[in-house]
Short mmCIF file of C-alpha atoms and ligand atoms in Angstrom, two decimals:
data_model
loop_
_atom_site.label_atom_id
_atom_site.label_comp_id
_atom_site.label_asym_id
_atom_site.label_seq_id
_atom_site.Cartn_x
_atom_site.Cartn_y
_atom_site.Cartn_z
CA MET A 1 -15.71 16.29 -3.73
CA LYS A 2 -13.81 15.06 -0.70
CA ALA A 3 -10.16 16.13 -0.60
CA THR A 4 -7.74 13.22 -0.76
CA GLY A 5 -4.41 15.05 -0.43
CA LEU A 6 -3.51 13.95 -3.94
CA GLU A 7 -4.65 17.19 -5.52
CA THR A 8 -1.47 19.03 -4.54
CA MET A 9 0.80 16.10 -3.71
CA THR A 10 1.50 17.70 -0.35
CA TYR A 11 1.34 15.18 2.43
CA ASP A 12 -1.74 15.42 4.63
CA PRO A 13 -0.95 13.96 8.08
CA SER A 14 -4.66 13.42 8.76
CA ASN A 15 -4.83 10.52 6.27
CA ILE A 16 -5.95 7.17 7.67
CA PHE A 17 -2.57 5.43 7.37
CA ALA A 18 -0.82 8.29 9.19
CA LYS A 19 -3.35 7.73 12.00
CA ILE A 20 -2.51 4.01 12.01
CA LEU A 21 1.22 4.85 12.20
CA ARG A 22 0.59 7.18 15.16
CA GLY A 23 -1.46 4.46 16.88
CA GLU A 24 -4.60 6.61 16.81
CA ILE A 25 -6.60 3.88 15.06
CA PRO A 26 -5.95 0.14 15.21
CA CYS A 27 -4.72 -2.17 12.50
CA LYS A 28 -4.14 -5.92 12.22
CA LYS A 29 -0.36 -5.75 12.09
CA VAL A 30 1.55 -8.29 10.00
CA THR A 31 5.10 -7.05 10.52
CA GLU A 32 7.04 -3.92 11.34
CA THR A 33 10.60 -2.83 10.55
CA ALA A 34 12.65 0.31 11.12
CA HIS A 35 11.08 2.06 8.12
CA SER A 36 7.98 0.06 7.14
CA LEU A 37 4.71 -1.30 8.51
CA ALA A 38 2.55 -4.09 7.03
CA PHE A 39 -1.05 -4.74 8.04
CA HIS A 40 -4.15 -6.47 6.71
CA ASP A 41 -6.44 -4.45 4.42
CA ILE A 42 -9.73 -3.67 6.16
CA ARG A 43 -11.68 -4.82 3.06
CA PRO A 44 -9.65 -7.75 1.72
CA GLN A 45 -10.17 -8.50 -1.96
CA THR A 46 -8.23 -11.76 -1.94
CA PRO A 47 -7.55 -14.33 0.83
CA VAL A 48 -4.19 -12.61 1.33
CA HIS A 49 -4.47 -8.82 1.09
CA VAL A 50 -1.77 -7.01 3.02
CA LEU A 51 -0.83 -3.35 2.77
CA VAL A 52 2.81 -2.34 3.16
CA ILE A 53 3.52 1.30 3.93
CA PRO A 54 6.65 3.31 4.68
CA LYS A 55 6.72 5.03 8.06
CA GLY A 56 7.86 8.22 6.35
CA ALA A 57 5.43 10.82 5.03
CA TYR A 58 5.14 10.02 1.31
CA VAL A 59 1.96 10.59 -0.68
CA SER A 60 2.49 7.89 -3.29
CA MET A 61 5.02 5.99 -5.37
CA ASP A 62 5.78 9.21 -7.22
CA ASP A 63 6.79 10.92 -3.99
CA PHE A 64 8.51 7.87 -2.44
CA SER A 65 10.60 7.03 -5.49
CA ALA A 66 11.80 10.63 -5.77
CA LYS A 67 12.43 11.50 -2.11
CA ALA A 68 12.89 8.41 0.08
CA SER A 69 16.36 7.46 1.30
CA GLU A 70 18.07 4.33 0.04
CA ALA A 71 17.63 2.79 3.49
CA GLU A 72 13.87 3.39 3.35
CA ILE A 73 13.57 2.01 -0.19
CA VAL A 74 15.61 -1.12 0.56
CA ASP A 75 13.70 -1.74 3.77
CA PHE A 76 10.38 -1.29 1.98
CA VAL A 77 11.13 -3.63 -0.93
CA ARG A 78 12.50 -6.31 1.39
CA THR A 79 9.42 -5.99 3.61
CA VAL A 80 7.07 -6.49 0.65
CA GLY A 81 8.95 -9.66 -0.34
CA LYS A 82 9.00 -10.97 3.23
CA VAL A 83 5.28 -10.31 3.71
CA ALA A 84 4.52 -12.42 0.63
CA ARG A 85 6.85 -15.24 1.72
CA ASP A 86 5.48 -15.21 5.29
CA ALA A 87 1.90 -15.27 3.94
CA GLY A 88 2.76 -18.41 2.01
CA VAL A 89 2.08 -17.00 -1.45
CA ALA A 90 5.61 -16.76 -2.83
CA GLU A 91 5.23 -20.24 -4.37
CA SER A 92 1.60 -20.01 -5.52
CA GLY A 93 1.98 -16.45 -6.81
CA TYR A 94 0.93 -12.99 -5.80
CA ARG A 95 0.44 -9.51 -7.18
CA MET A 96 1.93 -6.34 -5.73
CA LEU A 97 0.09 -3.22 -6.77
CA SER A 98 0.34 0.45 -5.97
CA ASN A 99 -2.08 3.12 -7.09
CA HIS A 100 -0.82 6.63 -7.76
CA GLY A 101 -3.22 9.46 -8.39
CA ALA A 102 -6.61 9.92 -9.99
CA ASP A 103 -6.35 7.62 -13.01
CA ALA A 104 -5.42 4.75 -10.70
CA ASN A 105 -8.15 5.59 -8.13
CA GLN A 106 -5.72 6.02 -5.24
CA GLU A 107 -7.92 6.42 -2.15
CA VAL A 108 -5.45 6.85 0.69
CA ALA A 109 -2.79 9.50 0.15
CA HIS A 110 0.01 7.71 1.99
CA PHE A 111 2.17 5.50 -0.24
CA HIS A 112 1.23 1.84 0.02
CA VAL A 113 1.69 -1.40 -1.86
CA HIS A 114 -1.07 -3.99 -1.88
CA VAL A 115 0.03 -7.63 -1.72
CA PHE A 116 -2.75 -9.82 -3.17
CA GLY A 117 -2.68 -13.61 -3.20
CA GLY A 118 -4.25 -16.88 -2.10
CA ARG A 119 -6.37 -17.37 -5.22
CA ARG A 120 -6.14 -16.92 -8.98
CA ILE A 121 -6.26 -13.16 -9.43
CA GLY A 122 -6.89 -12.85 -13.13
CA ARG A 123 -5.50 -10.48 -15.70
CA MET A 124 -3.57 -7.38 -14.78
CA VAL A 125 -5.93 -4.58 -15.75
CA GLU A 126 -9.64 -4.46 -16.56
CA ARG A 127 -10.55 -3.13 -19.95
CA PRO A 128 -12.70 0.02 -19.93
CA HIS A 129 -16.41 -0.57 -20.43
CA ASP A 130 -16.85 1.93 -23.27
P1 5GP B 201 -5.91 2.56 -2.65
O1 5GP B 201 -7.18 2.63 -3.44
O2 5GP B 201 -5.54 3.90 -2.06
O3 5GP B 201 -4.78 1.93 -3.39
O4 5GP B 201 -6.19 1.55 -1.46
C1 5GP B 201 -6.53 1.93 -0.17
C2 5GP B 201 -6.81 0.67 0.61
O5 5GP B 201 -6.84 1.01 1.99
C3 5GP B 201 -8.13 -0.01 0.28
O6 5GP B 201 -7.90 -1.35 -0.16
C4 5GP B 201 -8.91 0.03 1.61
O7 5GP B 201 -9.68 -1.12 1.84
C5 5GP B 201 -7.80 0.20 2.63
N1 5GP B 201 -8.20 0.90 3.83
C6 5GP B 201 -8.90 2.06 3.90
N2 5GP B 201 -9.07 2.43 5.18
C7 5GP B 201 -8.45 1.48 5.95
C8 5GP B 201 -8.30 1.33 7.36
O8 5GP B 201 -8.74 2.12 8.17
N3 5GP B 201 -7.61 0.23 7.76
C9 5GP B 201 -7.08 -0.68 6.87
N4 5GP B 201 -6.42 -1.72 7.40
N5 5GP B 201 -7.23 -0.56 5.55
C10 5GP B 201 -7.90 0.52 5.09
#
């Protein structure tokens, strides 16, 4: 099985979002602040699907919430809110979502929040098919 970096929770700087932050691969940038970057998801699942990431090296929400500075956390939360307002979904509604670890199917081991909106999104969590 392909390593994701989540197995040990040590940050792997070869992850795809680290490459975006270093400018090694392109992204469709939405906004950038001192501590955060927002860009369009490459495979959007809703008309608005923006990813917000911290510039710091954090694997997931678990890591970010434990280790990030207050300045990074404030910047990040404000950026998520601004992205939604600027995308025009603050009135119609949106969902912010962050996957941590295996049970949540986190694919990219650099902390990120998805901002989904622009259509009715449905219920929060799918029921298992068993
Ligand atoms: P996760 O499952 O880790 O919460 O979500 C990872 C997200 O990153 C997915 O929605 C996927 O489409 C997106 N993604 C993966 N690779 C790239 C990329 O190279 N560029 C962009 N913009 N998004 C990506």
